[in-house]
mmCIF file of C-alpha atoms in Angstrom:
data_model
loop_
_atom_site.group_PDB
_atom_site.id
_atom_site.type_symbol
_atom_site.label_atom_id
_atom_site.label_comp_id
_atom_site.label_asym_id
_atom_site.label_seq_id
_atom_site.Cartn_x
_atom_site.Cartn_y
_atom_site.Cartn_z
ATOM 1 C CA MET A 24 -11.103 10.254 -2.159
ATOM 2 C CA LYS A 25 -8.852 8.804 -4.470
ATOM 3 C CA GLN A 26 -8.006 5.527 -4.887
ATOM 4 C CA PHE A 27 -5.886 2.950 -7.356
ATOM 5 C CA THR A 28 -5.233 -0.772 -7.541
ATOM 6 C CA TYR A 29 -1.910 -2.449 -7.809
ATOM 7 C CA THR A 30 -1.130 -5.911 -8.537
ATOM 8 C CA ILE A 31 1.873 -6.905 -6.291
ATOM 9 C CA THR A 32 5.003 -8.320 -7.762
ATOM 10 C CA ASP A 33 7.006 -8.978 -5.544
ATOM 11 C CA PRO A 34 8.172 -12.687 -5.160
ATOM 12 C CA VAL A 35 7.733 -13.209 -1.662
ATOM 13 C CA GLY A 36 4.450 -10.362 -1.077
ATOM 14 C CA ILE A 37 4.417 -7.301 1.148
ATOM 15 C CA HIS A 38 6.623 -9.086 3.973
ATOM 16 C CA ALA A 39 8.475 -7.440 6.859
ATOM 17 C CA ARG A 40 11.513 -5.124 4.294
ATOM 18 C CA PRO A 41 8.404 -4.232 1.639
ATOM 19 C CA ALA A 42 6.102 -3.482 4.444
ATOM 20 C CA GLY A 43 8.552 -1.456 6.733
ATOM 21 C CA LEU A 44 9.067 1.016 3.898
ATOM 22 C CA LEU A 45 5.521 1.250 3.053
ATOM 23 C CA VAL A 46 4.778 2.161 6.963
ATOM 24 C CA LYS A 47 7.382 4.537 6.356
ATOM 25 C CA ALA A 48 6.222 6.288 2.912
ATOM 26 C CA ALA A 49 2.212 6.329 4.503
ATOM 27 C CA LYS A 50 3.271 7.966 7.733
ATOM 28 C CA ALA A 51 5.335 10.830 5.220
ATOM 29 C CA LEU A 52 1.915 11.740 3.385
ATOM 30 C CA ASP A 53 -0.451 14.516 5.005
ATOM 31 C CA SER A 54 -3.407 11.195 4.334
ATOM 32 C CA THR A 55 -4.842 8.571 5.633
ATOM 33 C CA VAL A 56 -3.852 5.283 3.319
ATOM 34 C CA THR A 57 -5.730 2.033 3.514
ATOM 35 C CA ILE A 58 -4.877 -1.118 1.848
ATOM 36 C CA ILE A 59 -7.542 -3.078 1.084
ATOM 37 C CA LYS A 60 -7.857 -7.060 -0.358
ATOM 38 C CA ALA A 61 -9.884 -8.387 -3.159
ATOM 39 C CA ASP A 62 -11.638 -10.140 -0.278
ATOM 40 C CA GLY A 63 -12.487 -6.798 1.815
ATOM 41 C CA LYS A 64 -9.561 -7.076 4.491
ATOM 42 C CA SER A 65 -8.724 -3.569 5.244
ATOM 43 C CA ALA A 66 -5.242 -2.300 7.022
ATOM 44 C CA ALA A 67 -3.976 1.132 7.980
ATOM 45 C CA ALA A 68 -0.380 1.417 5.599
ATOM 46 C CA THR A 69 1.351 3.372 8.666
ATOM 47 C CA LYS A 70 0.475 -0.086 11.241
ATOM 48 C CA LEU A 71 3.286 -2.787 10.367
ATOM 49 C CA MET A 72 1.808 -5.698 11.936
ATOM 50 C CA ALA A 73 -1.751 -4.938 10.404
ATOM 51 C CA LEU A 74 -0.085 -4.552 7.411
ATOM 52 C CA MET A 75 1.897 -7.933 7.765
ATOM 53 C CA GLY A 76 -1.177 -9.663 9.176
ATOM 54 C CA LEU A 77 -3.215 -9.158 5.637
ATOM 55 C CA GLY A 78 -0.800 -11.904 3.957
ATOM 56 C CA ILE A 79 -0.596 -10.380 0.884
ATOM 57 C CA LYS A 80 1.237 -12.067 -1.626
ATOM 58 C CA GLN A 81 2.995 -12.114 -4.878
ATOM 59 C CA GLY A 82 -0.080 -11.613 -8.081
ATOM 60 C CA GLU A 83 -2.661 -10.333 -5.586
ATOM 61 C CA THR A 84 -4.699 -7.435 -6.209
ATOM 62 C CA VAL A 85 -4.704 -5.171 -3.460
ATOM 63 C CA THR A 86 -7.177 -1.443 -3.700
ATOM 64 C CA VAL A 87 -5.082 1.642 -1.844
ATOM 65 C CA THR A 88 -7.286 4.148 -0.506
ATOM 66 C CA ILE A 89 -5.913 7.883 0.076
ATOM 67 C CA GLU A 90 -8.125 10.392 1.845
ATOM 68 C CA GLY A 91 -7.102 13.786 3.092
ATOM 69 C CA GLY A 92 -4.661 16.122 2.471
ATOM 70 C CA GLY A 93 -2.639 16.555 -0.878
ATOM 71 C CA GLU A 94 -5.084 13.466 -2.296
ATOM 72 C CA ASP A 95 -3.977 13.755 -5.843
ATOM 73 C CA ALA A 96 0.072 14.292 -5.528
ATOM 74 C CA ASN A 97 0.082 11.397 -2.636
ATOM 75 C CA ALA A 98 -1.822 9.057 -4.647
ATOM 76 C CA GLN A 99 0.617 9.684 -7.790
ATOM 77 C CA ALA A 100 3.963 9.314 -4.890
ATOM 78 C CA LEU A 101 2.269 6.021 -3.577
ATOM 79 C CA GLU A 102 1.382 4.112 -6.863
ATOM 80 C CA GLN A 103 4.913 5.175 -7.929
ATOM 81 C CA PHE A 104 6.058 3.895 -4.378
ATOM 82 C CA PHE A 105 4.395 0.583 -5.537
ATOM 83 C CA GLN A 106 5.853 0.734 -9.057
ATOM 84 C CA ASP A 107 9.157 0.915 -7.419
ATOM 85 C CA ASN A 108 9.456 -1.329 -4.186
ATOM 86 C CA LEU A 109 6.065 -4.056 -4.128
#
């Protein structure tokens, strides 16, 4: 299992557009990706409504876990995705 933390910089947090992009990126990987908020709530990165239901706002720090498949490469790809889009 690989994981990294990221502080959301998007002014409106993880809303519909970036959540949709994240779901698409996560589905393209051969790993299970989970987004975990500081309060312990979590959602699979492939579930759009669950992600939006977390209500992640700008300035909040999330933990992203990557399990199975090519964890190292997938973790790097997702970390770059977060920097570029969130």
